[in-house]
Amino acid sequence: MALNLSAARALPTLLCAFLIANAAAQGVPSARITRVIKDVKIIQGQATRDAALNNAVPQGAVVRTAAASRAEIVVRDRIVLRLASNTFLSLGPDGPALNQGAVLFEAPSGVMNAKIAVGEITIDTAGTTGIIERFGGTYVKIIMLQGKARVFLAGTIGESLLVDAGQILIAKPNPKFLPEAVDFDIDQLYRTSMLTNADFRPLASRPLINRAIAEQKKNPELNATNLVIFGRGTLVTLIDPTPSPVPKAAPSPTATASPKPQASPRPRR
C-alpha cells in the first residue's frame, strides 16, 4: 500500500517532466517580448493586444510590427529574434515562421530546435546570426552575418546547402531548388541596419561578427559581385561592377526591403 502511495505521489512529477520534455522535443516556443519600439501587436485567434515588455507570446500567436516599428522577442530564453517594421512572425509548434517582413536571428551554438521557416524554406540557425526577409510570394532573402547555416526545402529530400558568413541567398518562397548564394559586405550591412543599431542592445555574437568582417576584408574578391546592399536595410541592388569616374547616388532604403527589389537578377544554380 505504501508503495502504491509513493507511486501515486510521484506520478504528477513524472507527468510534468514528460510534458516538458515532449514540448521541448517538438520545438514548442516559449517566447517573451524583450523590446518594443512603437506599434507592436500580439495576435492570437481573433484577439489582438498591444505588446509590452516581458509579455509572453503563446504558441500559435503572431507578432506584428507596424510601419516604423520594431520588436525583439526571445524564444526559449536562448534564440533572439528582432522584427523589422511591417513584419508578421508566427510561433507555431515547429518553431517560428516568417510570413512577411524581415527578422534578425541570433542563436547560440548547441541550441536545439533553432529552425525558422519561411515559405517552403527552412533555416537551421544554431550557432549563427543573420537576417531573413520575405516579400509575400515574390522573394526570400537569407543573409548571414556570422556562422554557417544549413538551408533546406521542406519535403524535398537532399535539396539543401550551406550559407556561410558574408553570403546572401535569394529565392522564391516556394522554389523547386535552392540557388547558389552570392557575397555581400557584412560590415556595411551591420553598421547601417536598423536591427543592429542603438535602439537595441549589442548582440552577444558581435565578436563573432567582427571576426567574420575581418576575414572578409582579408579577401576583397569575396565582394566581387554586382549585388550590393546600400543604406539602412537589406535592399539588394544591381550595380555596374566596373568602376565609374562619376559616383552615382545610392538609394536610401528603409529598414526592410522596398516592395520591389531593384533589378535583382534571377539567381543561378
PDB file of C-alpha atoms in Angstrom:
ATOM      1  CA  MET A   1       0.000   0.000   0.000  1.00  0.00           C
ATOM      2  CA  ALA A   2       2.878   2.319   0.891  1.00  0.00           C
ATOM      3  CA  LEU A   3       4.488   1.510  -2.456  1.00  0.00           C
ATOM      4  CA  ASN A   4       1.303   2.387  -4.324  1.00  0.00           C
ATOM      5  CA  LEU A   5       1.006   5.651  -2.356  1.00  0.00           C
ATOM      6  CA  SER A   6       4.581   6.630  -3.221  1.00  0.00           C
ATOM      7  CA  ALA A   7       3.959   5.847  -6.872  1.00  0.00           C
ATOM      8  CA  ALA A   8       0.802   7.949  -6.843  1.00  0.00           C
ATOM      9  CA  ARG A   9       2.669  10.872  -5.336  1.00  0.00           C
ATOM     10  CA  ALA A  10       5.434  10.595  -7.919  1.00  0.00           C
ATOM     11  CA  LEU A  11       3.030  10.402 -10.859  1.00  0.00           C
ATOM     12  CA  PRO A  12       2.347  14.185 -11.176  1.00  0.00           C
ATOM     13  CA  THR A  13       6.079  14.928 -11.129  1.00  0.00           C
ATOM     14  CA  LEU A  14       6.787  12.312 -13.771  1.00  0.00           C
ATOM     15  CA  LEU A  15       3.893  13.543 -15.905  1.00  0.00           C
ATOM     16  CA  CYS A  16       5.103  17.144 -15.664  1.00  0.00           C
ATOM     17  CA  ALA A  17       8.632  16.121 -16.638  1.00  0.00           C
ATOM     18  CA  PHE A  18       7.261  14.138 -19.584  1.00  0.00           C
ATOM     19  CA  LEU A  19       5.188  17.056 -20.834  1.00  0.00           C
ATOM     20  CA  ILE A  20       8.142  19.452 -20.584  1.00  0.00           C
ATOM     21  CA  ALA A  21      10.436  17.046 -22.422  1.00  0.00           C
ATOM     22  CA  ASN A  22       7.787  16.367 -25.062  1.00  0.00           C
ATOM     23  CA  ALA A  23       7.220  20.087 -25.607  1.00  0.00           C
ATOM     24  CA  ALA A  24      10.952  20.692 -25.966  1.00  0.00           C
ATOM     25  CA  ALA A  25      11.255  17.804 -28.405  1.00  0.00           C
ATOM     26  CA  GLN A  26       8.515  19.278 -30.585  1.00  0.00           C
ATOM     27  CA  GLY A  27      10.134  22.708 -30.559  1.00  0.00           C
ATOM     28  CA  VAL A  28       7.179  24.427 -28.886  1.00  0.00           C
ATOM     29  CA  PRO A  29       8.264  28.054 -28.487  1.00  0.00           C
ATOM     30  CA  SER A  30       8.193  29.692 -25.102  1.00  0.00           C
ATOM     31  CA  ALA A  31       8.766  33.295 -26.146  1.00  0.00           C
ATOM     32  CA  ARG A  32       8.683  36.670 -24.446  1.00  0.00           C
ATOM     33  CA  ILE A  33       8.867  40.259 -25.636  1.00  0.00           C
ATOM     34  CA  THR A  34      12.179  41.933 -24.746  1.00  0.00           C
ATOM     35  CA  ARG A  35      11.948  45.151 -26.791  1.00  0.00           C
ATOM     36  CA  VAL A  36       9.038  47.191 -28.163  1.00  0.00           C
ATOM     37  CA  ILE A  37       9.521  50.168 -30.479  1.00  0.00           C
ATOM     38  CA  LYS A  38       6.288  51.996 -31.349  1.00  0.00           C
ATOM     39  CA  ASP A  39       3.367  49.903 -32.648  1.00  0.00           C
ATOM     40  CA  VAL A  40       3.754  46.172 -31.943  1.00  0.00           C
ATOM     41  CA  LYS A  41       0.830  43.754 -31.594  1.00  0.00           C
ATOM     42  CA  ILE A  42       0.363  40.173 -30.421  1.00  0.00           C
ATOM     43  CA  ILE A  43      -2.381  38.448 -32.416  1.00  0.00           C
ATOM     44  CA  GLN A  44      -3.929  35.214 -31.157  1.00  0.00           C
ATOM     45  CA  GLY A  45      -7.014  33.945 -32.911  1.00  0.00           C
ATOM     46  CA  GLN A  46      -9.494  36.811 -33.097  1.00  0.00           C
ATOM     47  CA  ALA A  47      -7.839  38.724 -30.261  1.00  0.00           C
ATOM     48  CA  THR A  48      -5.250  41.471 -30.777  1.00  0.00           C
ATOM     49  CA  ARG A  49      -3.409  43.267 -27.994  1.00  0.00           C
ATOM     50  CA  ASP A  50      -0.556  45.709 -27.650  1.00  0.00           C
ATOM     51  CA  ALA A  51       2.784  44.066 -26.940  1.00  0.00           C
ATOM     52  CA  ALA A  52       4.564  45.142 -23.771  1.00  0.00           C
ATOM     53  CA  LEU A  53       7.939  44.373 -22.269  1.00  0.00           C
ATOM     54  CA  ASN A  54       8.172  40.834 -20.826  1.00  0.00           C
ATOM     55  CA  ASN A  55       4.830  39.783 -22.331  1.00  0.00           C
ATOM     56  CA  ALA A  56       4.639  36.063 -23.008  1.00  0.00           C
ATOM     57  CA  VAL A  57       3.999  35.115 -26.624  1.00  0.00           C
ATOM     58  CA  PRO A  58       1.980  31.876 -26.614  1.00  0.00           C
ATOM     59  CA  GLN A  59       2.256  29.136 -29.177  1.00  0.00           C
ATOM     60  CA  GLY A  60       0.075  29.874 -32.184  1.00  0.00           C
ATOM     61  CA  ALA A  61       0.322  33.639 -31.759  1.00  0.00           C
ATOM     62  CA  VAL A  62       1.597  36.124 -34.334  1.00  0.00           C
ATOM     63  CA  VAL A  63       3.796  39.110 -33.513  1.00  0.00           C
ATOM     64  CA  ARG A  64       3.120  42.024 -35.863  1.00  0.00           C
ATOM     65  CA  THR A  65       5.040  45.274 -36.222  1.00  0.00           C
ATOM     66  CA  ALA A  66       3.556  48.312 -37.960  1.00  0.00           C
ATOM     67  CA  ALA A  67       5.335  50.911 -40.083  1.00  0.00           C
ATOM     68  CA  ALA A  68       8.402  52.468 -38.401  1.00  0.00           C
ATOM     69  CA  SER A  69       8.068  49.910 -35.592  1.00  0.00           C
ATOM     70  CA  ARG A  70      10.351  47.133 -34.396  1.00  0.00           C
ATOM     71  CA  ALA A  71      10.418  44.465 -31.729  1.00  0.00           C
ATOM     72  CA  GLU A  72      12.627  41.847 -30.131  1.00  0.00           C
ATOM     73  CA  ILE A  73      11.497  38.506 -28.769  1.00  0.00           C
ATOM     74  CA  VAL A  74      13.478  35.726 -27.137  1.00  0.00           C
ATOM     75  CA  VAL A  75      12.419  32.135 -27.791  1.00  0.00           C
ATOM     76  CA  ARG A  76      13.081  29.604 -25.014  1.00  0.00           C
ATOM     77  CA  ASP A  77      15.417  32.156 -23.389  1.00  0.00           C
ATOM     78  CA  ARG A  78      18.114  31.457 -25.980  1.00  0.00           C
ATOM     79  CA  ILE A  79      17.154  32.458 -29.520  1.00  0.00           C
ATOM     80  CA  VAL A  80      16.934  36.203 -30.181  1.00  0.00           C
ATOM     81  CA  LEU A  81      14.593  37.399 -32.940  1.00  0.00           C
ATOM     82  CA  ARG A  82      14.385  41.077 -33.942  1.00  0.00           C
ATOM     83  CA  LEU A  83      11.499  42.130 -36.141  1.00  0.00           C
ATOM     84  CA  ALA A  84      11.779  44.979 -38.621  1.00  0.00           C
ATOM     85  CA  SER A  85       8.803  47.174 -39.491  1.00  0.00           C
ATOM     86  CA  ASN A  86       5.784  45.692 -41.311  1.00  0.00           C
ATOM     87  CA  THR A  87       6.676  42.178 -40.190  1.00  0.00           C
ATOM     88  CA  PHE A  88       4.459  39.209 -39.303  1.00  0.00           C
ATOM     89  CA  LEU A  89       6.158  36.386 -37.355  1.00  0.00           C
ATOM     90  CA  SER A  90       4.139  33.385 -36.185  1.00  0.00           C
ATOM     91  CA  LEU A  91       5.147  30.987 -33.409  1.00  0.00           C
ATOM     92  CA  GLY A  92       3.905  27.529 -34.307  1.00  0.00           C
ATOM     93  CA  PRO A  93       4.516  24.077 -32.801  1.00  0.00           C
ATOM     94  CA  ASP A  94       7.530  23.560 -35.060  1.00  0.00           C
ATOM     95  CA  GLY A  95       9.105  26.933 -34.316  1.00  0.00           C
ATOM     96  CA  PRO A  96       8.975  30.478 -35.702  1.00  0.00           C
ATOM     97  CA  ALA A  97       7.776  31.148 -39.244  1.00  0.00           C
ATOM     98  CA  LEU A  98       8.284  34.426 -41.107  1.00  0.00           C
ATOM     99  CA  ASN A  99       5.114  35.295 -43.001  1.00  0.00           C
ATOM    100  CA  GLN A 100       6.115  38.780 -44.147  1.00  0.00           C
ATOM    101  CA  GLY A 101       8.847  41.340 -43.488  1.00  0.00           C
ATOM    102  CA  ALA A 102      12.327  40.876 -42.052  1.00  0.00           C
ATOM    103  CA  VAL A 103      13.725  39.303 -38.903  1.00  0.00           C
ATOM    104  CA  LEU A 104      17.238  39.205 -37.483  1.00  0.00           C
ATOM    105  CA  PHE A 105      18.068  35.940 -35.719  1.00  0.00           C
ATOM    106  CA  GLU A 106      20.814  35.073 -33.241  1.00  0.00           C
ATOM    107  CA  ALA A 107      21.085  31.501 -31.956  1.00  0.00           C
ATOM    108  CA  PRO A 108      23.971  30.159 -29.851  1.00  0.00           C
ATOM    109  CA  SER A 109      25.869  27.017 -30.795  1.00  0.00           C
ATOM    110  CA  GLY A 110      24.355  23.817 -29.491  1.00  0.00           C
ATOM    111  CA  VAL A 111      20.833  25.174 -29.106  1.00  0.00           C
ATOM    112  CA  MET A 112      18.161  22.657 -30.064  1.00  0.00           C
ATOM    113  CA  ASN A 113      15.199  23.340 -32.365  1.00  0.00           C
ATOM    114  CA  ALA A 114      16.634  26.552 -33.798  1.00  0.00           C
ATOM    115  CA  LYS A 115      14.877  26.265 -37.149  1.00  0.00           C
ATOM    116  CA  ILE A 116      12.988  29.132 -38.773  1.00  0.00           C
ATOM    117  CA  ALA A 117      10.592  28.555 -41.660  1.00  0.00           C
ATOM    118  CA  VAL A 118       9.883  30.971 -44.486  1.00  0.00           C
ATOM    119  CA  GLY A 119       7.578  29.586 -47.150  1.00  0.00           C
ATOM    120  CA  GLU A 120       8.884  26.156 -48.150  1.00  0.00           C
ATOM    121  CA  ILE A 121      12.398  27.047 -46.987  1.00  0.00           C
ATOM    122  CA  THR A 122      13.751  26.140 -43.550  1.00  0.00           C
ATOM    123  CA  ILE A 123      16.905  27.569 -41.999  1.00  0.00           C
ATOM    124  CA  ASP A 124      18.738  25.841 -39.142  1.00  0.00           C
ATOM    125  CA  THR A 125      20.097  28.869 -37.305  1.00  0.00           C
ATOM    126  CA  ALA A 126      22.038  27.163 -34.477  1.00  0.00           C
ATOM    127  CA  GLY A 127      25.388  28.890 -33.969  1.00  0.00           C
ATOM    128  CA  THR A 128      24.632  31.686 -36.432  1.00  0.00           C
ATOM    129  CA  THR A 129      23.484  35.289 -36.738  1.00  0.00           C
ATOM    130  CA  GLY A 130      21.724  36.612 -39.804  1.00  0.00           C
ATOM    131  CA  ILE A 131      18.659  38.189 -41.341  1.00  0.00           C
ATOM    132  CA  ILE A 132      15.741  36.587 -43.159  1.00  0.00           C
ATOM    133  CA  GLU A 133      13.457  38.692 -45.303  1.00  0.00           C
ATOM    134  CA  ARG A 134      10.267  37.820 -47.152  1.00  0.00           C
ATOM    135  CA  PHE A 135       8.152  39.877 -49.503  1.00  0.00           C
ATOM    136  CA  GLY A 136       4.927  37.917 -49.989  1.00  0.00           C
ATOM    137  CA  GLY A 137       5.215  35.299 -52.701  1.00  0.00           C
ATOM    138  CA  THR A 138       7.872  37.282 -54.573  1.00  0.00           C
ATOM    139  CA  TYR A 139      11.182  36.555 -52.879  1.00  0.00           C
ATOM    140  CA  VAL A 140      13.030  35.363 -49.787  1.00  0.00           C
ATOM    141  CA  LYS A 141      16.481  36.561 -48.760  1.00  0.00           C
ATOM    142  CA  ILE A 142      18.726  34.761 -46.276  1.00  0.00           C
ATOM    143  CA  ILE A 143      21.652  36.941 -45.205  1.00  0.00           C
ATOM    144  CA  MET A 144      24.407  35.530 -42.973  1.00  0.00           C
ATOM    145  CA  LEU A 145      26.357  37.840 -40.636  1.00  0.00           C
ATOM    146  CA  GLN A 146      28.298  35.083 -38.894  1.00  0.00           C
ATOM    147  CA  GLY A 147      28.344  31.304 -38.776  1.00  0.00           C
ATOM    148  CA  LYS A 148      27.230  28.762 -41.350  1.00  0.00           C
ATOM    149  CA  ALA A 149      23.540  27.871 -41.660  1.00  0.00           C
ATOM    150  CA  ARG A 150      22.022  24.804 -43.265  1.00  0.00           C
ATOM    151  CA  VAL A 151      19.165  25.803 -45.592  1.00  0.00           C
ATOM    152  CA  PHE A 152      16.823  23.167 -46.974  1.00  0.00           C
ATOM    153  CA  LEU A 153      13.484  22.714 -48.690  1.00  0.00           C
ATOM    154  CA  ALA A 154      10.632  21.178 -46.735  1.00  0.00           C
ATOM    155  CA  GLY A 155       9.585  17.853 -48.196  1.00  0.00           C
ATOM    156  CA  THR A 156      12.416  17.727 -50.736  1.00  0.00           C
ATOM    157  CA  ILE A 157      14.989  15.127 -49.768  1.00  0.00           C
ATOM    158  CA  GLY A 158      18.578  16.110 -50.482  1.00  0.00           C
ATOM    159  CA  GLU A 159      17.831  19.694 -51.538  1.00  0.00           C
ATOM    160  CA  SER A 160      19.920  21.660 -49.057  1.00  0.00           C
ATOM    161  CA  LEU A 161      23.013  23.823 -48.936  1.00  0.00           C
ATOM    162  CA  LEU A 162      25.201  25.739 -46.506  1.00  0.00           C
ATOM    163  CA  VAL A 163      25.136  29.539 -46.477  1.00  0.00           C
ATOM    164  CA  ASP A 164      28.311  30.982 -44.957  1.00  0.00           C
ATOM    165  CA  ALA A 165      29.036  34.307 -43.264  1.00  0.00           C
ATOM    166  CA  GLY A 166      29.068  37.107 -45.842  1.00  0.00           C
ATOM    167  CA  GLN A 167      26.712  35.283 -48.208  1.00  0.00           C
ATOM    168  CA  ILE A 168      23.148  36.043 -49.251  1.00  0.00           C
ATOM    169  CA  LEU A 169      20.729  33.562 -50.801  1.00  0.00           C
ATOM    170  CA  ILE A 170      17.804  34.916 -52.843  1.00  0.00           C
ATOM    171  CA  ALA A 171      14.962  32.605 -53.869  1.00  0.00           C
ATOM    172  CA  LYS A 172      11.218  32.312 -54.267  1.00  0.00           C
ATOM    173  CA  PRO A 173       9.346  31.307 -51.098  1.00  0.00           C
ATOM    174  CA  ASN A 174       8.402  28.004 -52.775  1.00  0.00           C
ATOM    175  CA  PRO A 175      11.367  27.187 -55.046  1.00  0.00           C
ATOM    176  CA  LYS A 176      11.938  23.892 -56.826  1.00  0.00           C
ATOM    177  CA  PHE A 177      15.632  24.069 -55.941  1.00  0.00           C
ATOM    178  CA  LEU A 178      17.949  26.299 -53.928  1.00  0.00           C
ATOM    179  CA  PRO A 179      20.158  28.699 -55.920  1.00  0.00           C
ATOM    180  CA  GLU A 180      23.766  29.440 -55.120  1.00  0.00           C
ATOM    181  CA  ALA A 181      24.489  32.191 -52.617  1.00  0.00           C
ATOM    182  CA  VAL A 182      26.438  35.346 -53.522  1.00  0.00           C
ATOM    183  CA  ASP A 183      28.652  37.598 -51.409  1.00  0.00           C
ATOM    184  CA  PHE A 184      27.797  40.868 -49.675  1.00  0.00           C
ATOM    185  CA  ASP A 185      29.605  43.336 -47.402  1.00  0.00           C
ATOM    186  CA  ILE A 186      28.956  42.268 -43.788  1.00  0.00           C
ATOM    187  CA  ASP A 187      30.400  45.448 -42.306  1.00  0.00           C
ATOM    188  CA  GLN A 188      28.230  47.723 -44.471  1.00  0.00           C
ATOM    189  CA  LEU A 189      25.052  45.918 -43.513  1.00  0.00           C
ATOM    190  CA  TYR A 190      25.868  45.630 -39.812  1.00  0.00           C
ATOM    191  CA  ARG A 191      26.734  49.327 -39.474  1.00  0.00           C
ATOM    192  CA  THR A 192      23.607  50.542 -41.253  1.00  0.00           C
ATOM    193  CA  SER A 193      20.867  48.043 -40.416  1.00  0.00           C
ATOM    194  CA  MET A 194      18.087  49.261 -38.135  1.00  0.00           C
ATOM    195  CA  LEU A 195      18.105  45.822 -36.489  1.00  0.00           C
ATOM    196  CA  THR A 196      21.650  46.261 -35.164  1.00  0.00           C
ATOM    197  CA  ASN A 197      21.649  49.940 -34.187  1.00  0.00           C
ATOM    198  CA  ALA A 198      21.473  51.713 -30.825  1.00  0.00           C
ATOM    199  CA  ASP A 199      17.738  51.037 -30.418  1.00  0.00           C
ATOM    200  CA  PHE A 200      18.724  47.501 -29.463  1.00  0.00           C
ATOM    201  CA  ARG A 201      21.286  46.139 -27.041  1.00  0.00           C
ATOM    202  CA  PRO A 202      24.553  44.880 -28.592  1.00  0.00           C
ATOM    203  CA  LEU A 203      24.337  41.371 -29.994  1.00  0.00           C
ATOM    204  CA  ALA A 204      26.086  38.695 -27.946  1.00  0.00           C
ATOM    205  CA  SER A 205      27.567  37.420 -31.210  1.00  0.00           C
ATOM    206  CA  ARG A 206      29.173  40.765 -32.088  1.00  0.00           C
ATOM    207  CA  PRO A 207      32.738  39.412 -31.541  1.00  0.00           C
ATOM    208  CA  LEU A 208      31.970  36.602 -33.996  1.00  0.00           C
ATOM    209  CA  ILE A 209      30.550  39.099 -36.489  1.00  0.00           C
ATOM    210  CA  ASN A 210      33.699  41.223 -36.117  1.00  0.00           C
ATOM    211  CA  ARG A 211      35.777  38.134 -36.838  1.00  0.00           C
ATOM    212  CA  ALA A 212      33.728  37.412 -39.974  1.00  0.00           C
ATOM    213  CA  ILE A 213      34.173  41.036 -41.096  1.00  0.00           C
ATOM    214  CA  ALA A 214      37.943  40.809 -40.570  1.00  0.00           C
ATOM    215  CA  GLU A 215      38.131  37.564 -42.551  1.00  0.00           C
ATOM    216  CA  GLN A 216      36.109  39.103 -45.364  1.00  0.00           C
ATOM    217  CA  LYS A 217      38.356  42.160 -45.556  1.00  0.00           C
ATOM    218  CA  LYS A 218      41.392  39.890 -45.968  1.00  0.00           C
ATOM    219  CA  ASN A 219      39.990  38.677 -49.282  1.00  0.00           C
ATOM    220  CA  PRO A 220      38.398  41.521 -51.296  1.00  0.00           C
ATOM    221  CA  GLU A 221      37.500  39.075 -54.079  1.00  0.00           C
ATOM    222  CA  LEU A 222      34.686  37.808 -51.866  1.00  0.00           C
ATOM    223  CA  ASN A 223      32.786  41.005 -52.700  1.00  0.00           C
ATOM    224  CA  ALA A 224      33.362  40.837 -56.447  1.00  0.00           C
ATOM    225  CA  THR A 225      29.640  40.660 -57.201  1.00  0.00           C
ATOM    226  CA  ASN A 226      27.244  43.164 -58.708  1.00  0.00           C
ATOM    227  CA  LEU A 227      24.781  42.589 -55.874  1.00  0.00           C
ATOM    228  CA  VAL A 228      25.329  45.273 -53.240  1.00  0.00           C
ATOM    229  CA  ILE A 229      23.409  46.266 -50.114  1.00  0.00           C
ATOM    230  CA  PHE A 230      23.183  50.009 -49.534  1.00  0.00           C
ATOM    231  CA  GLY A 231      21.867  52.003 -46.607  1.00  0.00           C
ATOM    232  CA  ARG A 232      19.735  51.076 -43.628  1.00  0.00           C
ATOM    233  CA  GLY A 233      18.276  47.771 -44.638  1.00  0.00           C
ATOM    234  CA  THR A 234      18.558  44.683 -46.777  1.00  0.00           C
ATOM    235  CA  LEU A 235      17.676  46.051 -50.212  1.00  0.00           C
ATOM    236  CA  VAL A 236      19.817  44.260 -52.778  1.00  0.00           C
ATOM    237  CA  THR A 237      20.694  46.495 -55.720  1.00  0.00           C
ATOM    238  CA  LEU A 238      22.203  45.625 -59.084  1.00  0.00           C
ATOM    239  CA  ILE A 239      25.200  47.820 -59.905  1.00  0.00           C
ATOM    240  CA  ASP A 240      27.833  48.053 -62.611  1.00  0.00           C
ATOM    241  CA  PRO A 241      30.875  46.133 -61.276  1.00  0.00           C
ATOM    242  CA  THR A 242      33.300  48.300 -63.302  1.00  0.00           C
ATOM    243  CA  PRO A 243      34.446  51.500 -61.544  1.00  0.00           C
ATOM    244  CA  SER A 244      32.751  54.666 -62.730  1.00  0.00           C
ATOM    245  CA  PRO A 245      34.575  58.016 -62.774  1.00  0.00           C
ATOM    246  CA  VAL A 246      31.380  59.743 -61.640  1.00  0.00           C
ATOM    247  CA  PRO A 247      29.947  58.286 -58.430  1.00  0.00           C
ATOM    248  CA  LYS A 248      26.234  57.638 -58.553  1.00  0.00           C
ATOM    249  CA  ALA A 249      23.918  58.467 -55.682  1.00  0.00           C
ATOM    250  CA  ALA A 250      22.973  55.390 -53.683  1.00  0.00           C
ATOM    251  CA  PRO A 251      19.311  54.697 -52.933  1.00  0.00           C
ATOM    252  CA  SER A 252      18.020  55.138 -49.389  1.00  0.00           C
ATOM    253  CA  PRO A 253      16.060  52.008 -48.480  1.00  0.00           C
ATOM    254  CA  THR A 254      14.066  51.579 -45.295  1.00  0.00           C
ATOM    255  CA  ALA A 255      14.720  49.064 -42.526  1.00  0.00           C
ATOM    256  CA  THR A 256      13.208  46.345 -44.684  1.00  0.00           C
ATOM    257  CA  ALA A 257      13.298  45.952 -48.416  1.00  0.00           C
ATOM    258  CA  SER A 258      11.242  48.130 -50.710  1.00  0.00           C
ATOM    259  CA  PRO A 259       8.201  46.340 -52.151  1.00  0.00           C
ATOM    260  CA  LYS A 260      10.123  45.668 -55.363  1.00  0.00           C
ATOM    261  CA  PRO A 261      13.834  44.817 -55.242  1.00  0.00           C
ATOM    262  CA  GLN A 262      15.716  46.875 -57.794  1.00  0.00           C
ATOM    263  CA  ALA A 263      16.766  44.772 -60.761  1.00  0.00           C
ATOM    264  CA  SER A 264      17.583  41.708 -58.689  1.00  0.00           C
ATOM    265  CA  PRO A 265      18.758  39.115 -61.239  1.00  0.00           C
ATOM    266  CA  ARG A 266      17.412  35.592 -61.082  1.00  0.00           C
ATOM    267  CA  PRO A 267      19.959  33.591 -59.069  1.00  0.00           C
ATOM    268  CA  ARG A 268      21.672  30.825 -60.969  1.00  0.00           C
ATOM    269  CA  ARG A 269      22.214  27.405 -59.553  1.00  0.00           C
TER     270      ARG A 269
END
